[in-house]
Amino acid sequence: MGTPSDRTPLAERVEELLAGGGPLPIVAAGDPVLRRVAEPFDGQLEPELLARFVEALRLTMHAAPGVGLAAPQVGVGLRIAVIEDPAPVPEEVRVARGRVPQPFRVLVNPAYEPVDTVRAAFFEGCLSVPGWQAVVARHATVRLTGRDEHGGPLDEVFTGWPARIVQHETDHLNGTLYVDRAEPRSLASNRAMAERWTQPTPAEAAAELGFDLP
């Protein structure tokens, strides 16, 4: 049996969220909404409300700041996420991680599949798991399918850091957090990251903390 808020129609819940104005509260790990498979979007929000919700997700992502945000992270169990990455990183980091700028885009009902067997491992964080980062080995290249906010088809191959972002956000819609895929021995506080593990790759961290890289 769900709580009253669980039974509230999604449109009403979104209207309540937006009524507060400004960035939306981000749900932290431990909230069940982050562990549920989100409901496919099939018009639960009228176009005007969907547009307002997408803009609120964008504002919240920028304010956090982050490079992606999924609807469950603000308590809405719909298969909608937003991504955007200006990639303001040094050249050596860009090269090592394949981190290139990504324009703002909306992912509706996204799904991904690996293009090959190559995997890449890097430290990763999450707005819903504040204060910590850990190394996650992910597919280096994925094919992402789904729709945009206007119902247009999405079928695109992502590689490098953009591939990591779309995997991370799509995982949120399946009730999966990055810590589920992380190397446990790599878990590091943001302070430890700043003091010890700012290198472009986690090779030094793997050697010092005792875990393997793919």
CSV table of N, CA and C in Angstrom, one decimal, residues 17-18 20-26 51-69 74 82-84 104-106 127:
chain,number,residue,atom,x,y,z
A,17,LEU,N,5.3,20.5,-7.0
A,17,LEU,CA,6.7,20.8,-7.0
A,17,LEU,C,7.0,22.1,-7.7
A,18,LEU,N,6.4,22.4,-8.8
A,18,LEU,CA,6.7,23.6,-9.5
A,18,LEU,C,6.2,24.9,-8.8
A,20,GLY,N,6.6,25.8,-5.9
A,20,GLY,CA,7.6,26.3,-5.0
A,20,GLY,C,8.5,27.3,-5.7
A,21,GLY,N,8.7,27.2,-7.0
A,21,GLY,CA,9.6,28.0,-7.8
A,21,GLY,C,11.0,27.7,-7.5
A,22,GLY,N,11.9,28.2,-8.3
A,22,GLY,CA,13.4,27.9,-8.2
A,22,GLY,C,13.8,26.5,-8.4
A,23,PRO,N,15.0,26.2,-8.0
A,23,PRO,CA,15.5,24.8,-8.1
A,23,PRO,C,14.6,23.8,-7.3
A,24,LEU,N,14.4,22.6,-7.8
A,24,LEU,CA,13.6,21.6,-7.1
A,24,LEU,C,14.5,20.9,-6.0
A,25,PRO,N,13.9,20.5,-4.9
A,25,PRO,CA,14.7,19.7,-4.0
A,25,PRO,C,15.2,18.4,-4.6
A,26,ILE,N,16.4,18.0,-4.4
A,26,ILE,CA,16.9,16.7,-4.9
A,26,ILE,C,16.8,15.7,-3.9
A,51,ALA,N,6.7,21.0,-20.5
A,51,ALA,CA,7.8,22.0,-20.8
A,51,ALA,C,8.2,22.7,-19.5
A,52,ARG,N,7.3,23.0,-18.6
A,52,ARG,CA,7.7,23.7,-17.3
A,52,ARG,C,8.5,22.7,-16.5
A,53,PHE,N,8.1,21.5,-16.5
A,53,PHE,CA,8.9,20.5,-15.7
A,53,PHE,C,10.3,20.3,-16.2
A,54,VAL,N,10.4,20.2,-17.5
A,54,VAL,CA,11.7,20.1,-18.1
A,54,VAL,C,12.6,21.3,-17.8
A,55,GLU,N,12.0,22.5,-17.8
A,55,GLU,CA,12.8,23.7,-17.5
A,55,GLU,C,13.2,23.7,-16.0
A,56,ALA,N,12.3,23.2,-15.2
A,56,ALA,CA,12.7,23.1,-13.8
A,56,ALA,C,13.8,22.1,-13.5
A,57,LEU,N,13.8,21.0,-14.3
A,57,LEU,CA,14.9,20.0,-14.2
A,57,LEU,C,16.2,20.7,-14.7
A,58,ARG,N,16.1,21.4,-15.7
A,58,ARG,CA,17.3,22.1,-16.2
A,58,ARG,C,17.8,23.1,-15.2
A,59,LEU,N,17.0,23.9,-14.6
A,59,LEU,CA,17.4,24.9,-13.6
A,59,LEU,C,18.0,24.2,-12.4
A,60,THR,N,17.4,23.1,-12.0
A,60,THR,CA,17.9,22.3,-10.8
A,60,THR,C,19.3,21.7,-11.1
A,61,MET,N,19.4,21.2,-12.3
A,61,MET,CA,20.7,20.6,-12.7
A,61,MET,C,21.8,21.6,-12.7
A,62,HIS,N,21.5,22.8,-13.3
A,62,HIS,CA,22.5,23.9,-13.3
A,62,HIS,C,22.9,24.4,-11.9
A,63,ALA,N,21.8,24.5,-11.0
A,63,ALA,CA,22.1,25.0,-9.7
A,63,ALA,C,22.9,24.1,-8.8
A,64,ALA,N,22.8,22.8,-9.1
A,64,ALA,CA,23.4,21.8,-8.2
A,64,ALA,C,24.9,21.9,-7.9
A,65,PRO,N,25.8,22.1,-8.9
A,65,PRO,CA,25.6,21.9,-10.4
A,65,PRO,C,25.8,20.4,-10.7
A,66,GLY,N,25.3,20.0,-11.9
A,66,GLY,CA,25.5,18.7,-12.4
A,66,GLY,C,25.5,18.7,-13.9
A,67,VAL,N,25.7,17.5,-14.5
A,67,VAL,CA,25.7,17.3,-15.9
A,67,VAL,C,24.5,16.5,-16.4
A,68,GLY,N,23.7,16.1,-15.4
A,68,GLY,CA,22.5,15.3,-15.7
A,68,GLY,C,21.6,15.2,-14.5
A,69,LEU,N,20.3,15.0,-14.8
A,69,LEU,CA,19.3,14.9,-13.7
A,69,LEU,C,18.1,14.1,-14.2
A,74,VAL,N,14.0,14.1,-8.4
A,74,VAL,CA,13.2,15.2,-7.7
A,74,VAL,C,11.9,14.6,-7.3
A,82,VAL,N,17.3,14.9,-18.1
A,82,VAL,CA,18.0,15.9,-18.9
A,82,VAL,C,19.5,15.8,-18.7
A,83,ILE,N,20.2,16.2,-19.7
A,83,ILE,CA,21.7,16.2,-19.7
A,83,ILE,C,22.2,17.5,-20.3
A,84,GLU,N,23.4,17.9,-19.9
A,84,GLU,CA,24.1,19.0,-20.5
A,84,GLU,C,25.4,19.1,-19.8
A,104,PHE,N,22.3,21.0,-24.2
A,104,PHE,CA,21.2,20.5,-23.4
A,104,PHE,C,20.2,19.7,-24.2
A,105,ARG,N,19.8,18.6,-23.6
A,105,ARG,CA,18.8,17.8,-24.3
A,105,ARG,C,18.0,17.0,-23.3
A,106,VAL,N,16.8,16.6,-23.7
A,106,VAL,CA,15.9,15.9,-22.9
A,106,VAL,C,15.8,14.5,-23.4
A,127,LEU,N,24.3,13.5,-7.7
A,127,LEU,CA,23.7,14.5,-6.9
A,127,LEU,C,22.8,13.9,-5.8
